[in-house]
């Protein structure tokens, strides 16, 4: 037995894996097992993992055929022996006291889930630029279902629910409810919504010790397939609404925050469609599909958007004029391509400074 089981899916990240592993081995917290799941890598990632396993007996390497990050994480869950589960991505890295802060918060609060902030790392013109995402207080604790269900909406806009790598999960809770990552693209939010659905308590701490490498070319966080993105975003939001419906949440203020979150995701979808390689005719068809969807209409009508930039864009897009929306989406795309520093700054600022209601 150990305190934490660290489970990392690995696929073709030979340029980044050593830094990831070194950051974990260098943690001030030492009582963990480190399960590296080599998901059929065709580069030297598997060899790198095996090299470190020979040096440190806390490291266990699982080699499997490629099946995607969800299946890799699930293989780790099956053999995990820790009191808590932690899921870092293999191309990111941790500041040295990150795990210690996570574990101390879990023990101190006795919650089922601890959530932290993080730092988003971009490389703009070969220069590293970092934007922190955090909460305003030292710690926010929700230790009963009423409180957590009426406050969970505060953590959607800042990405804190969207990912698994900023969370420490109580293993007994995950295993009691037989929770596994679903075998779908962008599985993280679906897993977290199922985790949130029956959870008894969670805490959010003001820590940004996780370094999220956001701009690596070829990573899932930067490659977007425009025709898939919208359908996946809609499926994610439908899952969110299903969980809130199961809780019986009808509060208009809470629902407004959730719809505002979805409106932001829709703006992203429309921007990606507008700058895609599709013909203008196909772009118009895709935009019309998004614009005419009932969830889109409700999101733009009822959603509370705190980012001034996103609010301005949403007011234009809710006019439901396809050519205007195409122009706006293309304009955003031009800024993204020609001035990455400005685009990333505006995006990070909108995430970090979204006022929680």
mmCIF file of C-alpha atoms in Angstrom:
data_model
loop_
_atom_site.group_PDB
_atom_site.id
_atom_site.type_symbol
_atom_site.label_atom_id
_atom_site.label_comp_id
_atom_site.label_asym_id
_atom_site.label_seq_id
_atom_site.Cartn_x
_atom_site.Cartn_y
_atom_site.Cartn_z
ATOM 1 C CA UNK A 1 0.000 0.000 0.000
ATOM 2 C CA UNK A 2 1.005 3.627 -0.541
ATOM 3 C CA UNK A 3 -0.597 7.025 -0.153
ATOM 4 C CA UNK A 4 -0.902 7.989 -3.836
ATOM 5 C CA UNK A 5 -1.041 6.045 -7.090
ATOM 6 C CA UNK A 6 0.228 8.247 -9.912
ATOM 7 C CA UNK A 7 -1.096 7.036 -13.269
ATOM 8 C CA UNK A 8 0.353 8.507 -16.470
ATOM 9 C CA UNK A 9 -0.689 7.517 -20.010
ATOM 10 C CA UNK A 10 2.216 7.730 -22.453
ATOM 11 C CA UNK A 11 2.081 7.865 -26.234
ATOM 12 C CA UNK A 12 4.901 9.212 -28.429
ATOM 13 C CA UNK A 13 6.136 11.916 -26.056
ATOM 14 C CA UNK A 14 9.854 11.130 -26.132
ATOM 15 C CA UNK A 15 10.741 14.849 -26.187
ATOM 16 C CA UNK A 16 8.853 15.569 -22.977
ATOM 17 C CA UNK A 17 8.672 12.371 -20.955
ATOM 18 C CA UNK A 18 11.969 12.664 -19.117
ATOM 19 C CA UNK A 19 11.060 16.097 -17.765
ATOM 20 C CA UNK A 20 7.693 14.744 -16.644
ATOM 21 C CA UNK A 21 9.224 11.743 -14.868
ATOM 22 C CA UNK A 22 12.005 13.790 -13.289
ATOM 23 C CA UNK A 23 9.480 16.268 -11.915
ATOM 24 C CA UNK A 24 7.581 13.424 -10.247
ATOM 25 C CA UNK A 25 10.662 11.720 -8.879
ATOM 26 C CA UNK A 26 11.772 15.085 -7.516
ATOM 27 C CA UNK A 27 8.620 15.622 -5.462
ATOM 28 C CA UNK A 28 8.989 16.411 -1.759
ATOM 29 C CA UNK A 29 6.185 13.881 -1.221
ATOM 30 C CA UNK A 30 7.658 10.378 -1.524
ATOM 31 C CA UNK A 31 5.001 7.802 -0.568
ATOM 32 C CA UNK A 32 3.623 6.895 -3.973
ATOM 33 C CA UNK A 33 3.658 4.349 -6.745
ATOM 34 C CA UNK A 34 4.167 5.636 -10.260
ATOM 35 C CA UNK A 35 2.297 3.663 -12.914
ATOM 36 C CA UNK A 36 3.420 4.567 -16.439
ATOM 37 C CA UNK A 37 1.154 3.084 -19.101
ATOM 38 C CA UNK A 38 2.923 2.941 -22.455
ATOM 39 C CA UNK A 39 0.004 3.050 -24.863
ATOM 40 C CA UNK A 40 1.674 1.484 -27.888
ATOM 41 C CA UNK A 41 4.237 4.254 -28.449
ATOM 42 C CA UNK A 42 6.190 3.977 -31.699
ATOM 43 C CA UNK A 43 8.995 6.292 -30.571
ATOM 44 C CA UNK A 44 11.396 5.790 -27.643
ATOM 45 C CA UNK A 45 8.847 6.644 -24.936
ATOM 46 C CA UNK A 46 8.587 3.026 -23.806
ATOM 47 C CA UNK A 47 12.349 2.677 -23.521
ATOM 48 C CA UNK A 48 12.571 5.885 -21.513
ATOM 49 C CA UNK A 49 9.924 4.627 -19.091
ATOM 50 C CA UNK A 50 11.690 1.274 -18.679
ATOM 51 C CA UNK A 51 15.002 3.046 -18.049
ATOM 52 C CA UNK A 52 13.528 4.923 -15.107
ATOM 53 C CA UNK A 53 11.738 1.820 -13.796
ATOM 54 C CA UNK A 54 15.124 0.135 -13.413
ATOM 55 C CA UNK A 55 16.335 3.038 -11.291
ATOM 56 C CA UNK A 56 13.329 3.432 -8.975
ATOM 57 C CA UNK A 57 11.196 0.547 -7.705
ATOM 58 C CA UNK A 58 8.199 2.829 -7.229
ATOM 59 C CA UNK A 59 7.827 2.945 -11.009
ATOM 60 C CA UNK A 60 5.738 0.270 -12.729
ATOM 61 C CA UNK A 61 5.520 0.198 -16.527
ATOM 62 C CA UNK A 62 2.547 -1.304 -18.337
ATOM 63 C CA UNK A 63 2.982 -1.872 -22.079
ATOM 64 C CA UNK A 64 -0.195 -2.195 -24.127
ATOM 65 C CA UNK A 65 -1.460 -1.789 -27.655
ATOM 66 C CA UNK A 66 -2.539 1.707 -28.560
ATOM 67 C CA UNK A 67 -6.043 2.392 -27.356
ATOM 68 C CA UNK A 68 -5.982 6.038 -26.315
ATOM 69 C CA UNK A 69 -5.444 7.852 -23.033
ATOM 70 C CA UNK A 70 -8.753 6.648 -21.477
ATOM 71 C CA UNK A 71 -7.879 2.980 -21.844
ATOM 72 C CA UNK A 72 -4.347 3.642 -20.587
ATOM 73 C CA UNK A 73 -5.570 5.393 -17.444
ATOM 74 C CA UNK A 74 -8.085 2.604 -16.859
ATOM 75 C CA UNK A 75 -5.342 -0.023 -16.921
ATOM 76 C CA UNK A 76 -3.607 1.952 -14.210
ATOM 77 C CA UNK A 77 -6.768 2.234 -12.108
ATOM 78 C CA UNK A 78 -7.182 -1.550 -12.178
ATOM 79 C CA UNK A 79 -3.858 -2.193 -10.457
ATOM 80 C CA UNK A 80 -3.573 0.959 -8.332
ATOM 81 C CA UNK A 81 -2.905 0.360 -4.626
ATOM 82 C CA UNK A 82 -2.809 3.928 -3.322
ATOM 83 C CA UNK A 83 -5.272 5.644 -1.008
ATOM 84 C CA UNK A 84 -5.596 8.370 -3.655
ATOM 85 C CA UNK A 85 -5.329 8.453 -7.435
ATOM 86 C CA UNK A 86 -3.560 11.136 -9.449
ATOM 87 C CA UNK A 87 -3.490 11.421 -13.276
ATOM 88 C CA UNK A 88 -0.810 13.758 -14.709
ATOM 89 C CA UNK A 89 -0.333 14.034 -18.469
ATOM 90 C CA UNK A 90 3.007 12.823 -19.789
ATOM 91 C CA UNK A 91 4.012 16.056 -21.537
ATOM 92 C CA UNK A 92 3.408 18.276 -18.504
ATOM 93 C CA UNK A 93 5.418 18.647 -15.303
ATOM 94 C CA UNK A 94 4.954 19.312 -11.599
ATOM 95 C CA UNK A 95 6.576 21.804 -9.276
ATOM 96 C CA UNK A 96 8.394 19.967 -6.497
ATOM 97 C CA UNK A 97 5.888 20.491 -3.654
ATOM 98 C CA UNK A 98 2.752 19.939 -5.736
ATOM 99 C CA UNK A 99 1.898 16.421 -4.552
ATOM 100 C CA UNK A 100 2.676 17.298 -0.950
ATOM 101 C CA UNK A 101 0.228 20.191 -1.079
ATOM 102 C CA UNK A 102 -2.422 17.995 -2.679
ATOM 103 C CA UNK A 103 -2.042 15.220 -0.134
ATOM 104 C CA UNK A 104 -1.903 17.565 2.867
ATOM 105 C CA UNK A 105 -5.135 19.206 1.739
ATOM 106 C CA UNK A 106 -6.837 15.816 1.270
ATOM 107 C CA UNK A 107 -5.867 14.660 4.762
ATOM 108 C CA UNK A 108 -6.640 17.989 6.422
ATOM 109 C CA UNK A 109 -10.111 18.316 4.893
ATOM 110 C CA UNK A 110 -10.989 14.593 4.616
ATOM 111 C CA UNK A 111 -12.727 15.189 1.284
ATOM 112 C CA UNK A 112 -13.206 12.772 -1.604
ATOM 113 C CA UNK A 113 -11.607 15.099 -4.136
ATOM 114 C CA UNK A 114 -9.023 17.892 -4.032
ATOM 115 C CA UNK A 115 -8.821 20.332 -6.946
ATOM 116 C CA UNK A 116 -6.052 22.837 -7.683
ATOM 117 C CA UNK A 117 -5.280 25.612 -10.099
ATOM 118 C CA UNK A 118 -2.474 25.307 -12.644
ATOM 119 C CA UNK A 119 -0.175 27.241 -14.926
ATOM 120 C CA UNK A 120 -0.728 27.259 -18.684
ATOM 121 C CA UNK A 121 2.548 27.239 -20.613
ATOM 122 C CA UNK A 122 2.821 28.570 -24.137
ATOM 123 C CA UNK A 123 5.856 28.847 -26.389
ATOM 124 C CA UNK A 124 5.615 32.005 -28.462
ATOM 125 C CA UNK A 125 8.587 32.750 -30.694
ATOM 126 C CA UNK A 126 10.728 30.229 -28.802
ATOM 127 C CA UNK A 127 9.958 32.053 -25.571
ATOM 128 C CA UNK A 128 8.100 30.452 -22.680
ATOM 129 C CA UNK A 129 5.076 32.405 -21.474
ATOM 130 C CA UNK A 130 3.132 31.246 -18.405
ATOM 131 C CA UNK A 131 -0.376 32.200 -17.282
ATOM 132 C CA UNK A 132 -1.618 31.043 -13.843
ATOM 133 C CA UNK A 133 -5.205 29.927 -13.222
ATOM 134 C CA UNK A 134 -6.287 29.910 -9.596
ATOM 135 C CA UNK A 135 -8.975 30.775 -7.060
ATOM 136 C CA UNK A 136 -9.047 33.946 -4.986
ATOM 137 C CA UNK A 137 -8.936 32.332 -1.532
ATOM 138 C CA UNK A 138 -6.528 29.857 0.047
ATOM 139 C CA UNK A 139 -9.045 27.006 0.186
ATOM 140 C CA UNK A 140 -12.736 26.441 -0.520
ATOM 141 C CA UNK A 141 -14.309 23.381 1.105
ATOM 142 C CA UNK A 142 -17.656 21.752 0.359
ATOM 143 C CA UNK A 143 -18.243 18.891 2.792
ATOM 144 C CA UNK A 144 -21.869 18.028 2.160
ATOM 145 C CA UNK A 145 -23.868 17.285 -0.956
ATOM 146 C CA UNK A 146 -26.133 20.335 -0.691
ATOM 147 C CA UNK A 147 -23.244 22.790 -0.578
ATOM 148 C CA UNK A 148 -21.179 21.119 -3.278
ATOM 149 C CA UNK A 149 -24.094 20.727 -5.671
ATOM 150 C CA UNK A 150 -24.984 24.387 -5.301
ATOM 151 C CA UNK A 151 -21.398 25.551 -5.792
ATOM 152 C CA UNK A 152 -19.849 23.178 -8.334
ATOM 153 C CA UNK A 153 -20.887 25.491 -11.188
ATOM 154 C CA UNK A 154 -18.294 28.034 -10.037
ATOM 155 C CA UNK A 155 -15.449 25.907 -11.387
ATOM 156 C CA UNK A 156 -16.460 25.278 -15.000
ATOM 157 C CA UNK A 157 -15.363 28.522 -16.664
ATOM 158 C CA UNK A 158 -11.816 28.289 -15.293
ATOM 159 C CA UNK A 159 -11.296 24.749 -16.674
ATOM 160 C CA UNK A 160 -11.019 23.213 -13.217
ATOM 161 C CA UNK A 161 -13.657 20.551 -13.905
ATOM 162 C CA UNK A 162 -12.514 19.841 -17.456
ATOM 163 C CA UNK A 163 -9.315 17.900 -16.724
ATOM 164 C CA UNK A 164 -8.059 15.099 -14.421
ATOM 165 C CA UNK A 165 -4.490 16.303 -13.843
ATOM 166 C CA UNK A 166 -5.363 19.016 -11.312
ATOM 167 C CA UNK A 167 -7.197 16.606 -9.006
ATOM 168 C CA UNK A 168 -6.471 14.077 -6.278
ATOM 169 C CA UNK A 169 -9.232 11.447 -6.146
ATOM 170 C CA UNK A 170 -9.984 9.267 -3.131
ATOM 171 C CA UNK A 171 -9.394 5.778 -4.526
ATOM 172 C CA UNK A 172 -12.096 4.096 -2.443
ATOM 173 C CA UNK A 173 -14.707 6.446 -3.918
ATOM 174 C CA UNK A 174 -13.570 5.782 -7.495
ATOM 175 C CA UNK A 175 -13.608 2.029 -6.922
ATOM 176 C CA UNK A 176 -16.886 1.957 -4.972
ATOM 177 C CA UNK A 177 -18.687 3.538 -7.914
ATOM 178 C CA UNK A 178 -16.623 1.564 -10.458
ATOM 179 C CA UNK A 179 -15.596 4.729 -12.273
ATOM 180 C CA UNK A 180 -13.446 4.478 -15.383
ATOM 181 C CA UNK A 181 -12.583 6.902 -18.166
ATOM 182 C CA UNK A 182 -15.023 6.459 -21.069
ATOM 183 C CA UNK A 183 -13.512 5.468 -24.389
ATOM 184 C CA UNK A 184 -14.313 8.719 -26.176
ATOM 185 C CA UNK A 185 -12.241 11.671 -27.361
ATOM 186 C CA UNK A 186 -12.001 14.353 -24.671
ATOM 187 C CA UNK A 187 -12.991 11.829 -22.037
ATOM 188 C CA UNK A 188 -11.770 13.889 -19.075
ATOM 189 C CA UNK A 189 -14.883 15.970 -18.446
ATOM 190 C CA UNK A 190 -17.162 12.938 -18.796
ATOM 191 C CA UNK A 191 -15.113 11.109 -16.152
ATOM 192 C CA UNK A 192 -15.182 14.087 -13.822
ATOM 193 C CA UNK A 193 -18.930 14.552 -14.214
ATOM 194 C CA UNK A 194 -19.516 10.913 -13.255
ATOM 195 C CA UNK A 195 -17.145 11.430 -10.340
ATOM 196 C CA UNK A 196 -18.978 14.587 -9.294
ATOM 197 C CA UNK A 197 -22.418 13.009 -9.635
ATOM 198 C CA UNK A 198 -22.428 11.115 -6.310
ATOM 199 C CA UNK A 199 -19.480 12.676 -4.510
ATOM 200 C CA UNK A 200 -19.895 13.671 -0.869
ATOM 201 C CA UNK A 201 -17.256 16.386 -0.618
ATOM 202 C CA UNK A 202 -14.529 18.268 -2.449
ATOM 203 C CA UNK A 203 -12.078 21.082 -1.788
ATOM 204 C CA UNK A 204 -10.371 23.587 -4.060
ATOM 205 C CA UNK A 205 -6.969 24.939 -3.027
ATOM 206 C CA UNK A 206 -5.048 27.955 -4.249
ATOM 207 C CA UNK A 207 -2.126 26.107 -5.790
ATOM 208 C CA UNK A 208 -0.751 26.442 -9.325
ATOM 209 C CA UNK A 209 2.051 23.883 -9.138
ATOM 210 C CA UNK A 210 0.901 21.877 -12.166
ATOM 211 C CA UNK A 211 2.513 23.069 -15.421
ATOM 212 C CA UNK A 212 0.121 22.492 -18.325
ATOM 213 C CA UNK A 213 2.115 22.476 -21.579
ATOM 214 C CA UNK A 214 -0.619 23.912 -23.757
ATOM 215 C CA UNK A 215 1.104 24.784 -27.023
ATOM 216 C CA UNK A 216 2.981 21.594 -27.953
ATOM 217 C CA UNK A 217 2.341 20.975 -31.687
ATOM 218 C CA UNK A 218 0.500 17.709 -32.204
ATOM 219 C CA UNK A 219 -0.977 17.382 -28.737
ATOM 220 C CA UNK A 220 -4.661 16.738 -28.197
ATOM 221 C CA UNK A 221 -4.919 20.136 -26.560
ATOM 222 C CA UNK A 222 -3.933 21.969 -29.727
ATOM 223 C CA UNK A 223 -5.279 19.869 -32.596
ATOM 224 C CA UNK A 224 -8.988 20.485 -33.253
ATOM 225 C CA UNK A 225 -11.100 18.670 -35.815
ATOM 226 C CA UNK A 226 -13.845 21.172 -36.528
ATOM 227 C CA UNK A 227 -16.619 18.750 -37.469
ATOM 228 C CA UNK A 228 -15.991 16.618 -34.385
ATOM 229 C CA UNK A 229 -15.417 19.419 -31.913
ATOM 230 C CA UNK A 230 -18.989 20.720 -31.888
ATOM 231 C CA UNK A 231 -20.552 17.284 -31.445
ATOM 232 C CA UNK A 232 -18.150 16.464 -28.608
ATOM 233 C CA UNK A 233 -18.756 19.797 -26.885
ATOM 234 C CA UNK A 234 -22.502 19.270 -27.131
ATOM 235 C CA UNK A 235 -22.197 15.743 -25.698
ATOM 236 C CA UNK A 236 -20.104 17.085 -22.813
ATOM 237 C CA UNK A 237 -22.592 19.822 -22.008
ATOM 238 C CA UNK A 238 -25.534 17.426 -22.251
ATOM 239 C CA UNK A 239 -23.721 15.275 -19.675
ATOM 240 C CA UNK A 240 -23.369 18.302 -17.403
ATOM 241 C CA UNK A 241 -27.084 19.077 -17.714
ATOM 242 C CA UNK A 242 -27.963 15.428 -17.026
ATOM 243 C CA UNK A 243 -25.985 15.504 -13.762
ATOM 244 C CA UNK A 244 -27.605 18.748 -12.663
ATOM 245 C CA UNK A 245 -31.017 17.380 -13.579
ATOM 246 C CA UNK A 246 -30.344 14.274 -11.460
ATOM 247 C CA UNK A 247 -29.559 16.620 -8.567
ATOM 248 C CA UNK A 248 -32.815 18.503 -9.079
ATOM 249 C CA UNK A 249 -31.002 21.830 -9.554
ATOM 250 C CA UNK A 250 -33.425 24.396 -11.005
ATOM 251 C CA UNK A 251 -31.812 27.633 -9.824
ATOM 252 C CA UNK A 252 -31.771 30.095 -12.735
ATOM 253 C CA UNK A 253 -28.535 31.716 -11.574
ATOM 254 C CA UNK A 254 -26.703 28.382 -11.526
ATOM 255 C CA UNK A 255 -28.093 27.353 -14.899
ATOM 256 C CA UNK A 256 -27.119 30.742 -16.341
ATOM 257 C CA UNK A 257 -23.489 30.103 -15.378
ATOM 258 C CA UNK A 258 -23.591 26.650 -16.982
ATOM 259 C CA UNK A 259 -25.150 27.974 -20.188
ATOM 260 C CA UNK A 260 -22.559 30.761 -20.243
ATOM 261 C CA UNK A 261 -19.841 28.142 -20.036
ATOM 262 C CA UNK A 262 -21.366 26.322 -23.012
ATOM 263 C CA UNK A 263 -21.712 29.560 -24.980
ATOM 264 C CA UNK A 264 -17.944 30.015 -24.656
ATOM 265 C CA UNK A 265 -17.362 26.514 -25.993
ATOM 266 C CA UNK A 266 -19.716 27.209 -28.906
ATOM 267 C CA UNK A 267 -17.788 30.356 -29.799
ATOM 268 C CA UNK A 268 -14.640 28.215 -29.936
ATOM 269 C CA UNK A 269 -16.381 25.717 -32.224
ATOM 270 C CA UNK A 270 -17.573 28.417 -34.596
ATOM 271 C CA UNK A 271 -14.108 29.969 -34.710
ATOM 272 C CA UNK A 272 -12.511 26.606 -35.542
ATOM 273 C CA UNK A 273 -15.063 25.963 -38.281
ATOM 274 C CA UNK A 274 -14.409 29.401 -39.765
ATOM 275 C CA UNK A 275 -10.647 28.852 -40.101
ATOM 276 C CA UNK A 276 -10.876 25.228 -41.214
ATOM 277 C CA UNK A 277 -9.814 23.979 -44.631
ATOM 278 C CA UNK A 278 -13.403 23.325 -45.664
ATOM 279 C CA UNK A 279 -15.018 25.115 -48.580
ATOM 280 C CA UNK A 280 -17.005 28.247 -47.780
ATOM 281 C CA UNK A 281 -20.186 26.322 -48.532
ATOM 282 C CA UNK A 282 -19.267 23.582 -46.047
ATOM 283 C CA UNK A 283 -18.290 26.137 -43.414
ATOM 284 C CA UNK A 284 -21.687 27.823 -43.781
ATOM 285 C CA UNK A 285 -23.443 24.463 -43.437
ATOM 286 C CA UNK A 286 -21.518 23.637 -40.255
ATOM 287 C CA UNK A 287 -22.130 27.077 -38.771
ATOM 288 C CA UNK A 288 -25.836 26.858 -39.531
ATOM 289 C CA UNK A 289 -25.984 23.465 -37.837
ATOM 290 C CA UNK A 290 -24.443 24.939 -34.714
ATOM 291 C CA UNK A 291 -26.464 28.169 -34.793
ATOM 292 C CA UNK A 292 -29.806 26.415 -35.290
ATOM 293 C CA UNK A 293 -29.308 23.907 -32.493
ATOM 294 C CA UNK A 294 -31.658 24.511 -29.568
ATOM 295 C CA UNK A 295 -28.893 24.221 -26.958
ATOM 296 C CA UNK A 296 -26.926 26.914 -28.775
ATOM 297 C CA UNK A 297 -29.917 29.249 -28.818
ATOM 298 C CA UNK A 298 -30.611 28.716 -25.123
ATOM 299 C CA UNK A 299 -26.939 29.172 -24.244
ATOM 300 C CA UNK A 300 -26.695 32.539 -26.027
ATOM 301 C CA UNK A 301 -30.055 33.651 -24.624
ATOM 302 C CA UNK A 302 -29.719 32.557 -20.992
ATOM 303 C CA UNK A 303 -25.977 32.167 -20.494
ATOM 304 C CA UNK A 304 -24.069 34.430 -18.123
ATOM 305 C CA UNK A 305 -20.732 35.335 -19.720
ATOM 306 C CA UNK A 306 -18.265 37.202 -17.520
ATOM 307 C CA UNK A 307 -15.477 37.638 -20.047
ATOM 308 C CA UNK A 308 -16.024 40.981 -21.795
ATOM 309 C CA UNK A 309 -14.426 39.675 -24.967
ATOM 310 C CA UNK A 310 -16.572 36.535 -25.126
ATOM 311 C CA UNK A 311 -19.662 38.577 -24.236
ATOM 312 C CA UNK A 312 -19.039 40.893 -27.191
ATOM 313 C CA UNK A 313 -18.526 37.975 -29.560
ATOM 314 C CA UNK A 314 -21.641 36.211 -28.238
ATOM 315 C CA UNK A 315 -23.774 39.308 -28.871
ATOM 316 C CA UNK A 316 -22.657 39.268 -32.493
ATOM 317 C CA UNK A 317 -23.136 35.532 -32.903
ATOM 318 C CA UNK A 318 -26.597 35.496 -31.363
ATOM 319 C CA UNK A 319 -27.781 37.683 -34.275
ATOM 320 C CA UNK A 320 -27.796 34.355 -36.135
ATOM 321 C CA UNK A 321 -26.289 35.723 -39.341
ATOM 322 C CA UNK A 322 -24.105 33.056 -40.830
ATOM 323 C CA UNK A 323 -21.920 35.314 -42.977
ATOM 324 C CA UNK A 324 -21.273 37.673 -40.065
ATOM 325 C CA UNK A 325 -20.432 34.767 -37.779
ATOM 326 C CA UNK A 326 -18.092 33.369 -40.415
ATOM 327 C CA UNK A 327 -16.336 36.742 -40.603
ATOM 328 C CA UNK A 328 -16.021 36.999 -36.821
ATOM 329 C CA UNK A 329 -14.676 33.449 -36.574
ATOM 330 C CA UNK A 330 -12.127 34.107 -39.311
ATOM 331 C CA UNK A 331 -11.048 37.338 -37.606
ATOM 332 C CA UNK A 332 -10.403 35.495 -34.345
ATOM 333 C CA UNK A 333 -8.478 32.873 -36.297
ATOM 334 C CA UNK A 334 -6.291 35.524 -37.924
ATOM 335 C CA UNK A 335 -5.396 36.937 -34.505
ATOM 336 C CA UNK A 336 -4.626 33.402 -33.309
ATOM 337 C CA UNK A 337 -2.323 32.759 -36.279
ATOM 338 C CA UNK A 338 -0.660 36.158 -36.655
ATOM 339 C CA UNK A 339 -0.426 37.256 -33.028
ATOM 340 C CA UNK A 340 -0.261 34.160 -30.832
ATOM 341 C CA UNK A 341 0.949 36.180 -27.841
ATOM 342 C CA UNK A 342 -2.128 38.429 -27.879
ATOM 343 C CA UNK A 343 -4.508 35.532 -28.554
ATOM 344 C CA UNK A 344 -3.082 33.396 -25.743
ATOM 345 C CA UNK A 345 -3.094 36.337 -23.348
ATOM 346 C CA UNK A 346 -6.743 37.120 -24.052
ATOM 347 C CA UNK A 347 -7.717 33.471 -23.785
ATOM 348 C CA UNK A 348 -5.836 32.913 -20.535
ATOM 349 C CA UNK A 349 -7.175 36.135 -19.053
ATOM 350 C CA UNK A 350 -10.750 35.178 -19.887
ATOM 351 C CA UNK A 351 -10.235 31.845 -18.113
ATOM 352 C CA UNK A 352 -8.451 33.151 -15.048
ATOM 353 C CA UNK A 353 -10.482 36.283 -14.400
ATOM 354 C CA UNK A 354 -13.943 34.861 -14.955
ATOM 355 C CA UNK A 355 -15.830 35.976 -11.871
ATOM 356 C CA UNK A 356 -17.486 33.051 -10.186
ATOM 357 C CA UNK A 357 -21.112 33.450 -9.126
#
